[in-house]
Tab-separated table of C-alpha atoms in Angstrom:
chain	number	residue	atom	x	y	z
A	1410	UNK	CA	-10.120	3.615	19.788
A	1411	UNK	CA	-9.394	6.730	21.836
A	1412	UNK	CA	-10.756	10.249	21.232
A	1413	UNK	CA	-7.748	11.322	19.152
A	1414	UNK	CA	-8.234	8.319	16.907
A	1415	UNK	CA	-11.919	9.122	16.530
A	1416	UNK	CA	-11.066	12.716	15.632
A	1417	UNK	CA	-8.610	11.504	12.985
A	1418	UNK	CA	-11.151	9.022	11.600
A	1419	UNK	CA	-13.684	11.815	11.274
A	1420	UNK	CA	-11.127	13.965	9.478
A	1421	UNK	CA	-10.144	11.099	7.151
A	1422	UNK	CA	-13.746	10.300	6.282
A	1423	UNK	CA	-14.660	13.971	5.819
A	1424	UNK	CA	-11.642	14.584	3.577
A	1425	UNK	CA	-12.193	11.294	1.667
A	1426	UNK	CA	-8.842	9.813	2.710
A	1427	UNK	CA	-9.519	6.048	2.893
A	1428	UNK	CA	-5.844	5.074	3.202
A	1429	UNK	CA	-5.553	7.352	6.208
A	1430	UNK	CA	-8.556	5.691	7.856
A	1431	UNK	CA	-6.918	2.312	7.285
A	1432	UNK	CA	-3.631	3.589	8.781
A	1433	UNK	CA	-5.415	4.825	11.918
A	1434	UNK	CA	-6.708	1.323	12.670
A	1435	UNK	CA	-3.427	-0.282	11.605
A	1436	UNK	CA	-1.297	1.960	13.815
A	1437	UNK	CA	-3.707	1.564	16.730
A	1438	UNK	CA	-3.442	-2.236	16.555
A	1439	UNK	CA	0.336	-2.286	16.121
A	1440	UNK	CA	0.981	0.010	19.087
A	1441	UNK	CA	-1.650	-1.569	21.361
A	1442	UNK	CA	-0.257	-2.055	24.851
A	1443	UNK	CA	2.879	0.044	24.266
A	1444	UNK	CA	3.626	2.922	26.635
A	1445	UNK	CA	5.711	6.092	26.325
A	1446	UNK	CA	8.317	7.134	28.900
A	1447	UNK	CA	5.732	9.327	30.621
A	1448	UNK	CA	3.348	6.361	30.987
A	1449	UNK	CA	0.842	7.420	28.334
A	1450	UNK	CA	-0.372	5.060	25.633
A	1451	UNK	CA	2.130	5.026	22.772
A	1452	UNK	CA	-0.599	5.432	20.154
A	1453	UNK	CA	-1.067	9.027	21.281
A	1454	UNK	CA	2.323	9.866	19.757
A	1455	UNK	CA	1.553	8.951	16.111
A	1456	UNK	CA	-1.967	10.341	16.513
A	1457	UNK	CA	-0.587	13.633	17.876
A	1458	UNK	CA	2.062	13.721	15.144
A	1459	UNK	CA	-0.710	13.450	12.557
A	1460	UNK	CA	-2.817	16.084	14.320
A	1461	UNK	CA	0.166	18.483	14.256
A	1462	UNK	CA	0.417	17.915	10.495
A	1463	UNK	CA	-3.312	18.580	10.017
A	1464	UNK	CA	-3.196	21.694	12.226
A	1465	UNK	CA	-0.408	23.008	10.006
A	1466	UNK	CA	-2.430	22.584	6.821
A	1467	UNK	CA	-1.118	19.227	5.583
A	1468	UNK	CA	-3.778	17.400	3.574
A	1469	UNK	CA	-1.621	15.065	1.483
A	1470	UNK	CA	-2.721	11.518	2.288
A	1471	UNK	CA	0.738	9.938	1.931
A	1472	UNK	CA	2.184	12.457	4.398
A	1473	UNK	CA	-0.609	11.927	6.920
A	1474	UNK	CA	-0.399	8.130	6.634
A	1475	UNK	CA	3.375	8.312	7.038
A	1476	UNK	CA	2.848	10.398	10.170
A	1477	UNK	CA	0.570	7.720	11.585
A	1478	UNK	CA	2.979	4.902	10.737
A	1479	UNK	CA	6.364	6.617	11.187
A	1480	UNK	CA	7.412	4.525	14.205
A	1481	UNK	CA	5.906	1.177	13.223
A	1482	UNK	CA	9.045	-0.376	11.711
A	1483	UNK	CA	11.231	0.740	14.585
A	1484	UNK	CA	8.860	0.022	17.472
A	1485	UNK	CA	6.623	-2.848	16.360
A	1486	UNK	CA	8.869	-4.948	14.136
A	1487	UNK	CA	6.609	-4.696	11.110
A	1488	UNK	CA	8.500	-5.250	7.869
A	1489	UNK	CA	8.862	-3.098	4.805
A	1490	UNK	CA	7.026	-5.749	2.781
A	1491	UNK	CA	4.080	-5.661	5.215
A	1492	UNK	CA	3.872	-1.885	4.827
A	1493	UNK	CA	4.253	-2.223	1.065
A	1494	UNK	CA	1.366	-4.701	0.843
A	1495	UNK	CA	-0.885	-2.663	3.112
A	1496	UNK	CA	-0.102	0.901	1.969
A	1497	UNK	CA	1.951	0.847	-1.232
A	1498	UNK	CA	5.502	1.800	-2.073
A	1499	UNK	CA	5.188	5.548	-1.483
A	1500	UNK	CA	4.169	5.111	2.169
A	1501	UNK	CA	6.496	2.143	2.767
A	1502	UNK	CA	9.443	4.135	1.388
A	1503	UNK	CA	8.621	7.212	3.508
A	1504	UNK	CA	8.255	5.127	6.696
A	1505	UNK	CA	11.510	3.300	5.950
A	1506	UNK	CA	13.359	6.596	5.463
A	1507	UNK	CA	12.099	7.754	8.864
A	1508	UNK	CA	13.176	4.548	10.613
A	1509	UNK	CA	16.446	4.962	12.464
A	1510	UNK	CA	18.323	1.707	12.014
A	1511	UNK	CA	20.614	0.535	14.794
A	1512	UNK	CA	24.239	1.546	14.304
A	1513	UNK	CA	23.490	4.488	12.007
A	1514	UNK	CA	24.729	7.857	13.218
A	1515	UNK	CA	22.169	10.556	13.832
A	1516	UNK	CA	23.875	12.788	11.255
A	1517	UNK	CA	23.577	10.114	8.555
A	1518	UNK	CA	19.988	9.392	9.564
A	1519	UNK	CA	18.976	13.041	9.221
A	1520	UNK	CA	20.961	13.416	5.985
A	1521	UNK	CA	18.876	10.637	4.412
A	1522	UNK	CA	15.580	12.393	5.105
A	1523	UNK	CA	15.220	14.305	1.846
A	1524	UNK	CA	11.641	13.984	0.621
A	1525	UNK	CA	9.663	17.076	1.731
A	1526	UNK	CA	6.898	14.830	3.088
A	1527	UNK	CA	9.433	13.043	5.287
A	1528	UNK	CA	10.747	16.392	6.521
A	1529	UNK	CA	7.214	17.445	7.476
A	1530	UNK	CA	6.581	14.208	9.372
A	1531	UNK	CA	9.953	14.301	11.133
A	1532	UNK	CA	9.365	17.914	12.148
A	1533	UNK	CA	5.915	17.089	13.579
A	1534	UNK	CA	7.402	14.014	15.296
A	1535	UNK	CA	10.167	16.044	16.939
A	1536	UNK	CA	7.728	18.803	17.933
A	1537	UNK	CA	5.550	16.286	19.714
A	1538	UNK	CA	8.524	14.532	21.305
A	1539	UNK	CA	9.946	17.802	22.613
A	1540	UNK	CA	6.624	18.706	24.176
A	1541	UNK	CA	6.260	15.308	25.845
A	1542	UNK	CA	9.895	14.862	26.821
A	1543	UNK	CA	9.961	18.068	28.799
A	1544	UNK	CA	7.737	16.242	31.291
A	1545	UNK	CA	9.899	13.171	31.887
A	1546	UNK	CA	13.517	13.593	30.729
A	1547	UNK	CA	16.379	14.836	32.829
A	1548	UNK	CA	17.619	18.306	31.999
A	1549	UNK	CA	20.780	16.857	30.394
A	1550	UNK	CA	18.886	14.465	28.109
A	1551	UNK	CA	16.404	17.176	27.174
A	1552	UNK	CA	19.217	19.598	26.300
A	1553	UNK	CA	20.854	16.939	24.105
A	1554	UNK	CA	17.571	16.236	22.321
A	1555	UNK	CA	16.968	19.954	21.759
A	1556	UNK	CA	20.433	20.326	20.193
A	1557	UNK	CA	19.780	17.337	17.908
A	1558	UNK	CA	16.447	18.812	16.870
């Protein structure tokens, strides 16, 4: 576990959020060995997404767990039923809504994000991506991503 994960575990334990603690370990294991475009460990992205949520006053456990797991279906191949068994329908539904399925337009994808908790997670996700992408994307790709955001 890296320092960000330890920070999040401390927060989860201090705030009595046992599902969040479980999601920290779960996400860490699922993303083990994955790298981001800038070469950093992938796990930093969901951890940083969750930290952004916390720093902006989010304390709702479902929202924080969704932040930790938001890329698991898309990037690790975990199924909805696995998420359902491990975290319940509220989290599994939120993560599924935030998973961009192949062939779906970006407009339709964003239009389907309606739950306020999903909006918070997607906003934190995009904030973190924009910060990281500025380091490794071409100007053209970065401009396109900024317009989408």
